[in-house]
Every structure is written in structure tokens, then in C-alpha cells.
Tab-separated table of C-alpha atoms in Angstrom:
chain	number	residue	atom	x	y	z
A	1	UNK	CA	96.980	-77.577	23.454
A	2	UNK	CA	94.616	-80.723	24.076
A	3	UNK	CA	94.335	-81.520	20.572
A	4	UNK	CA	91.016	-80.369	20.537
A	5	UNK	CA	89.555	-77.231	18.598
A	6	UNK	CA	85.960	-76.311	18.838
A	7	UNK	CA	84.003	-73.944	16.776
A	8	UNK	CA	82.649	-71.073	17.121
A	9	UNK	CA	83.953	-70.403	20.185
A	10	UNK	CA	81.250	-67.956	20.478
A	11	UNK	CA	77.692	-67.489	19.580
A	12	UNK	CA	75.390	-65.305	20.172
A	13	UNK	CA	71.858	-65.689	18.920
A	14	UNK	CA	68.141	-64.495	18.976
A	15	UNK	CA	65.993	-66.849	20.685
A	16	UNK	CA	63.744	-69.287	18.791
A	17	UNK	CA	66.913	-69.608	15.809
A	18	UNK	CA	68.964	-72.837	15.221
A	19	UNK	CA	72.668	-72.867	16.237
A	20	UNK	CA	75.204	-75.866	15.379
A	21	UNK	CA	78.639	-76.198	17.001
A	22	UNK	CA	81.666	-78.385	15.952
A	23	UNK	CA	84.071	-80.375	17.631
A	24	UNK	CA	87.253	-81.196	15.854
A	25	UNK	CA	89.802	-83.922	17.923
A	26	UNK	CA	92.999	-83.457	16.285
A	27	UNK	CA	93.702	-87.071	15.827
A	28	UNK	CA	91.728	-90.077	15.597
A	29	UNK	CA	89.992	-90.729	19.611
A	30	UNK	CA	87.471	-93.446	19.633
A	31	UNK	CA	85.515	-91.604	22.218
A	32	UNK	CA	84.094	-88.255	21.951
A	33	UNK	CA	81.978	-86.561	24.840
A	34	UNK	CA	79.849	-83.385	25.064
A	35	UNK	CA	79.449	-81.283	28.068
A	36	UNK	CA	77.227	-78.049	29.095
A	37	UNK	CA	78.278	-75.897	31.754
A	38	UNK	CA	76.038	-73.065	33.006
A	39	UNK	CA	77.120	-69.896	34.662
A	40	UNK	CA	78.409	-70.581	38.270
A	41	UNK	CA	78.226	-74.582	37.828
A	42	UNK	CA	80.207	-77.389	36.907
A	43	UNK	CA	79.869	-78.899	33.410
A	44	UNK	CA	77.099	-81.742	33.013
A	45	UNK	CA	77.173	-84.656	30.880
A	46	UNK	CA	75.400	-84.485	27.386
A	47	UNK	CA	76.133	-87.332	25.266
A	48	UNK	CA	79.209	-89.514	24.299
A	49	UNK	CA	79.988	-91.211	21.153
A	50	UNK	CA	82.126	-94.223	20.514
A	51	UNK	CA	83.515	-93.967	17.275
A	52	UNK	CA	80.197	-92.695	14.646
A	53	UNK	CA	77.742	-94.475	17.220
A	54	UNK	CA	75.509	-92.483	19.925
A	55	UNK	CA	75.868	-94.793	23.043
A	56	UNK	CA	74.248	-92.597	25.651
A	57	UNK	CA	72.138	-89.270	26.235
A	58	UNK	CA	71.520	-87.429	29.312
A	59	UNK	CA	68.016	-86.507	30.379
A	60	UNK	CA	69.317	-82.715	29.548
A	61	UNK	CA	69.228	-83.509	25.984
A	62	UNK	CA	66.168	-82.794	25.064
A	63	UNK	CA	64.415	-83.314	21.853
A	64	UNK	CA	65.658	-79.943	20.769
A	65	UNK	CA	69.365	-80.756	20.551
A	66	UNK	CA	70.842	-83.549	18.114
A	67	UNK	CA	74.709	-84.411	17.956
A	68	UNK	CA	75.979	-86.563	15.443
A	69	UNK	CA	79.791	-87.933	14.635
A	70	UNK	CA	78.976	-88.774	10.873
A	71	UNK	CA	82.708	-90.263	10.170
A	72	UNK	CA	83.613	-90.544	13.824
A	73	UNK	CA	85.940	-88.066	13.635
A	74	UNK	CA	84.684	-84.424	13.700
A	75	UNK	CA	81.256	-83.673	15.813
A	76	UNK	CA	78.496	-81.363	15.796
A	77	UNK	CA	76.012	-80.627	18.126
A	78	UNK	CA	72.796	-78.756	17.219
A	79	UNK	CA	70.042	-76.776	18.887
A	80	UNK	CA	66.794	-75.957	17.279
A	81	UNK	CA	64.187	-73.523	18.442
A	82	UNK	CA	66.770	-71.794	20.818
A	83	UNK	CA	65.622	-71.107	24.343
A	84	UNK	CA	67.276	-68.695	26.941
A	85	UNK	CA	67.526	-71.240	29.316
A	86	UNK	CA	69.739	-73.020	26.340
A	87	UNK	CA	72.623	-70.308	27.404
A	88	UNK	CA	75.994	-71.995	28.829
A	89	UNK	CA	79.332	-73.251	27.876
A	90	UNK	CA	79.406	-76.166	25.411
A	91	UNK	CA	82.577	-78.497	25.577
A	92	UNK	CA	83.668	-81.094	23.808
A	93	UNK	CA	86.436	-83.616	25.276
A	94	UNK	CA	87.863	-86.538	23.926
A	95	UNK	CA	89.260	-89.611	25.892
A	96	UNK	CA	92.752	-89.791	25.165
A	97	UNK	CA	94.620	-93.417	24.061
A	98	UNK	CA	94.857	-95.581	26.979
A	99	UNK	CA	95.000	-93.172	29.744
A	100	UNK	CA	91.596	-93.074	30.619
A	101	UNK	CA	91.768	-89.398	30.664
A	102	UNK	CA	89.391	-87.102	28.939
A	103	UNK	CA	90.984	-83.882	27.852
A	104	UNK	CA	88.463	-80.848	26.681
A	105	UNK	CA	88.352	-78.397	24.097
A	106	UNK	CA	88.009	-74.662	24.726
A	107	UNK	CA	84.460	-74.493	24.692
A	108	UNK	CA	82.042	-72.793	22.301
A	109	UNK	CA	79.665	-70.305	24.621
A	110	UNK	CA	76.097	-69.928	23.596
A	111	UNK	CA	74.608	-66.639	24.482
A	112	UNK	CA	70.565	-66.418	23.498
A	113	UNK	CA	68.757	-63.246	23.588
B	1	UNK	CA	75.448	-93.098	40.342
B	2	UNK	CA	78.229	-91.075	41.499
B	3	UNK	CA	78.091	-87.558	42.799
B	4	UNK	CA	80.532	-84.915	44.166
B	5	UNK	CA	80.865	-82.310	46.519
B	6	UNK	CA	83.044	-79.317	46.862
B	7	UNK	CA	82.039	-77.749	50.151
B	8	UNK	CA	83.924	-74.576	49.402
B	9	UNK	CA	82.573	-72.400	46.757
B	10	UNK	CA	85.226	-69.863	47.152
B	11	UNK	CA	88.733	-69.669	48.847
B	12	UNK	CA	90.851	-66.416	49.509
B	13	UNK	CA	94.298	-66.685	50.188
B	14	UNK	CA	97.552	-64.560	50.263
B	15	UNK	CA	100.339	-65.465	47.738
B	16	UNK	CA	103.245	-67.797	48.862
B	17	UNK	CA	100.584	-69.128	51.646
B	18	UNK	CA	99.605	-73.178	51.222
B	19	UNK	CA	96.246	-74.028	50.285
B	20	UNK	CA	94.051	-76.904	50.330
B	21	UNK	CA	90.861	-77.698	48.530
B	22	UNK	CA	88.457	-79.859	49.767
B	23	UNK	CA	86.460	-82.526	47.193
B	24	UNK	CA	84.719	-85.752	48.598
B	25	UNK	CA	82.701	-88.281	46.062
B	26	UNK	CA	80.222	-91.235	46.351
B	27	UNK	CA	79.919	-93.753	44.180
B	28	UNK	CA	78.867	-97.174	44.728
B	29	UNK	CA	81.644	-99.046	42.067
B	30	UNK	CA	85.033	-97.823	41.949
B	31	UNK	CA	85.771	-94.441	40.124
B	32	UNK	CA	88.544	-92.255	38.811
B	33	UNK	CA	89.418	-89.303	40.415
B	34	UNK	CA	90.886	-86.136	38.536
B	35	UNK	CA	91.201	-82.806	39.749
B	36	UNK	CA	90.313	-79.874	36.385
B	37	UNK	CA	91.477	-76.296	36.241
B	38	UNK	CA	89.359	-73.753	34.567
B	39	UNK	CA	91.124	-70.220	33.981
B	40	UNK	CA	88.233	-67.394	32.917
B	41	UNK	CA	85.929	-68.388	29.242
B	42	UNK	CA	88.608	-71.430	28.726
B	43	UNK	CA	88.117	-75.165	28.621
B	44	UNK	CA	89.208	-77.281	31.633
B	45	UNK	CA	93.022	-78.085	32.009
B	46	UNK	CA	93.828	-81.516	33.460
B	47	UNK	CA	95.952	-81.006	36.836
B	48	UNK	CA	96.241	-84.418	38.089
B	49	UNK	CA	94.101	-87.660	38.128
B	50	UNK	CA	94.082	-90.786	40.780
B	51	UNK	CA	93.551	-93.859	38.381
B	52	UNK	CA	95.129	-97.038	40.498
B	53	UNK	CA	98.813	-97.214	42.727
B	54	UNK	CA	99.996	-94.830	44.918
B	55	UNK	CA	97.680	-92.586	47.086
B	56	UNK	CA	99.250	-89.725	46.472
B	57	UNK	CA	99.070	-87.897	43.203
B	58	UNK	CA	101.199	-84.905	41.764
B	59	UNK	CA	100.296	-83.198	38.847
B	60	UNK	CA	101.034	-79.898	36.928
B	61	UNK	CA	101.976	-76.562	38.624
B	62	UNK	CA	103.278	-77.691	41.848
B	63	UNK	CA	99.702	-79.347	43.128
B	64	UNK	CA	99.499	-82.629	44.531
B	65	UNK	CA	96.040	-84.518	46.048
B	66	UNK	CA	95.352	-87.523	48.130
B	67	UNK	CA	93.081	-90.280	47.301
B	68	UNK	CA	91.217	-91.202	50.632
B	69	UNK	CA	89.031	-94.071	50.049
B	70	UNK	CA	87.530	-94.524	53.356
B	71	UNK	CA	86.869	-90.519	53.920
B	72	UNK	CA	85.867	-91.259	50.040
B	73	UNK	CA	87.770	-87.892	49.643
B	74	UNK	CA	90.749	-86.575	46.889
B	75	UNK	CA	91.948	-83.416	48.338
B	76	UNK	CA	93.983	-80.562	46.484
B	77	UNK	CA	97.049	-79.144	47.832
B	78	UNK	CA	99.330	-76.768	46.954
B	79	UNK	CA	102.369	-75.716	49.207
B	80	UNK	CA	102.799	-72.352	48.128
B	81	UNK	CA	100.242	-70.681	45.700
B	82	UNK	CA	100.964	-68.035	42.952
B	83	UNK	CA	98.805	-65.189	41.631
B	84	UNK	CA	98.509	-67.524	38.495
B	85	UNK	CA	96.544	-70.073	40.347
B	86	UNK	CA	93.170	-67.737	40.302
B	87	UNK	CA	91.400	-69.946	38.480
B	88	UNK	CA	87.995	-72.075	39.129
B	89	UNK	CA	89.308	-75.854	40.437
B	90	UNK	CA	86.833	-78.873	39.406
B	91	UNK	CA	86.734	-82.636	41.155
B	92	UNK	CA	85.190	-85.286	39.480
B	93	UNK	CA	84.460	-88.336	38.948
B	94	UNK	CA	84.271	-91.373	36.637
B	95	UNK	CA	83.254	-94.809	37.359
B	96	UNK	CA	86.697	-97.278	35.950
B	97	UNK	CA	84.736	-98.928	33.255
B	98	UNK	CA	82.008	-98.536	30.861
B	99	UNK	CA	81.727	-95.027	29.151
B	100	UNK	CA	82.860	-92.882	32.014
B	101	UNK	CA	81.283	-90.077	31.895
B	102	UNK	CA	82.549	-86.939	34.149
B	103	UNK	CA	80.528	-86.044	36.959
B	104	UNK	CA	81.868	-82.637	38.365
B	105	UNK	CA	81.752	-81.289	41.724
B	106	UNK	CA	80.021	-77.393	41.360
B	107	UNK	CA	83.885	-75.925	41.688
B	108	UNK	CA	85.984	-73.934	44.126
B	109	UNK	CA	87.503	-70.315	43.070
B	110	UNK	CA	90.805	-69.933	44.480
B	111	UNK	CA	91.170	-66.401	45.252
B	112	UNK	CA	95.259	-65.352	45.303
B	113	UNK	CA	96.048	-61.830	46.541
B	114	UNK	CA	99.206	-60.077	46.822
């Protein structure tokens, strides 16, 4: 258990429909990352959160997808206007206490038809 | 920037037989190195991770990996593998400060058969 739960952990969905996920740290972890991993591939850097702030976005993020940390504890991470291309593994991770170590959740995989 | 390369995309290998997977990095500041497991529509599993000290890192299951810094490599070793070990194995990186972000190497699947 990483003290991490993330929900759904699947999804399956018709393309052009909005899908949110949420990420749910256990305890209280400053930082909070996302991560998309596509079949065959390593995961790749979405966006990170300190606390309820959005310090940085990767170029992947496109306008589509918005992630927010409204209390800077729980997370969600929204797609609208679903493409195939949008189908992969979403994971959430949180750095844990001084360690410097980020530890992930089980993933929520997004399957669009 | 940092990036990372896993030159093997795939390694077979009989159980009980030692095993070694290969992960070298680039970065331009100093990084953290850490070493994920990924076991079939799961999250990633920490094995071990190289933050400062001793070259030599063990971490969970019986694996261990070397931080290199002038082959800018962090191999992972095992002795003596398991059937349990099939699994996809992740490097990556992160630079020591700032946000540190993961950048992942593509993966290695460690193949065990009987």
C-alpha cells in the first residue's frame, strides 16, 4: 500500500465524452504529481501541484485536460472532448515526507472508443 | 533536461540465473536515481533509489544497483531471479532540487522461465 488510492481504476468511454479521475493521498503530502503512460512506454510527466497551487504543466497537457487540487488534498484530473489518442494509464504519485521519493497510486486506465 | 535510456526492451532468463539490467541517464545538474517495478495493469512499486552516500544501493526483493557517475549509469542486479520478478522494470530520473519531476527510461520486461 503507497497510501495512495485512485479512482476509477478503470474507464472506458465513447470518444468525444468528458471523463474525470481522482487522486486520493492518504495523508496530508505537500506535493502531488500526475503521470500518463501509454501502451508499451514509460509514464510521462503531466503536471505537479504543491499544496492547492499548479506549479508546472507539460506540453502534453493540452487545453483539453484540467487538474485541480481544490483543498490540496484530494486531486482530479479531467478530459473534455475525449480523443482516442487520449487512451493510457493515468497515475497519480505523491512525494513522500522528506525522502524525496515519489510513491504512485494504482493507476486509473482510460480506454476511448 | 534529463533523459534516460534502457537499451534492453526485453530480457529472458531462466529462474535461479543472475540478471542485470542496464539504465544510463543524462542530465546536466545532479539527479536522483530510482529504479520502479511495474507488475501487469498496477502502479509502479519503488525497488530502490540512489539519493547521496554510498554507490551501491539495495532495495526490496533481493535487487541491488550501482550508481556510476562517470558511465552516468545505475544498473539493476539481481543474483538469483524468481518467477515473481516478471514484471516491467523502470529507471528514472529526477534532478535533486526544484519540483522533480520523473523522467522514465521506456522499461525493460524481465522475462523468468522455469
Amino acid at each position: 500500500d503507497t497510501g495512495v488510492s485512485q479512482n476509477p481504476r478503470h474507464k472506458i468511454t465513447k470518444r468525444g465524452q468528458n471523463v474525470t479521475f481522482r487522486c486520493d493521498p492518504i495523508s496530508e503530502h505537500n506535493r502531488l504529481y500526475w503521470y500518463r503512460q501509454t501502451l508499451g512506454q514509460g509514464p510521462e510527466f503531466l503536471t505537479y501541484f504543491q499544496n492547492e497551487a499548479q506549479l508546472e504543466k507539460s506540453r502534453l497537457l493540452s487545453d483539453r485536460f484540467s487538474a485541480e487540487r481544490p483543498k490540496g488534498s484530494f486531486s482530479t484530473l479531467e478530459i473534455q472532448r475525449t480523443e482516442q489518442g487520449d487512451s493510457a494509464m493515468y497515475l497519480c504519485a505523491i512525494l513522500g515526507g522528506s525522502t524525496d521519493t515519489q510513491y504512485f497510486g494504482p493507476g486509473t486506465r482510460l480506454t476511448v472508443l | 533536461a534529463q533523459s534516460v535510456t534502457q537499451l534492453d526492451s526485453q530480457v529472458p532468463v531462466f529462474e535461479e540465473a543472475p540478471v542485470e539490467l542496464r539504465c544510463n541517464y543524462s542530465s546536466s545538474v545532479s539527479v536522483y536515481l530510482f529504479w520502479y517495478v511495474q507488475y501487469p495493469n498496477q502502479g509502479l512499486q519503488l525497488l530502490l533509489k540512489y539519493l547521496s552516500g554510498s554507490t551501491l544501493v539495495k532495495g526490496i526483493n533481493g535487487f541491488e544497483a550501482e550508481f556510476n557517475k562517470s558511465q552516468t549509469s545505475f544498473h539493476l542486479r539481481k543474483p538469483s531471479v524468481h518467477i515473481s520478478d516478471t514484471a516491467e522494470y523502470f529507471c528514472a530520473v529526477s534532478e535533486d532540487t526544484g519540483f522533480q519531476k520523473l523522467v522514465f527510461g521506456t522499461g525493460t520486461r524481465l522475462l523468468v522461465s522455469p
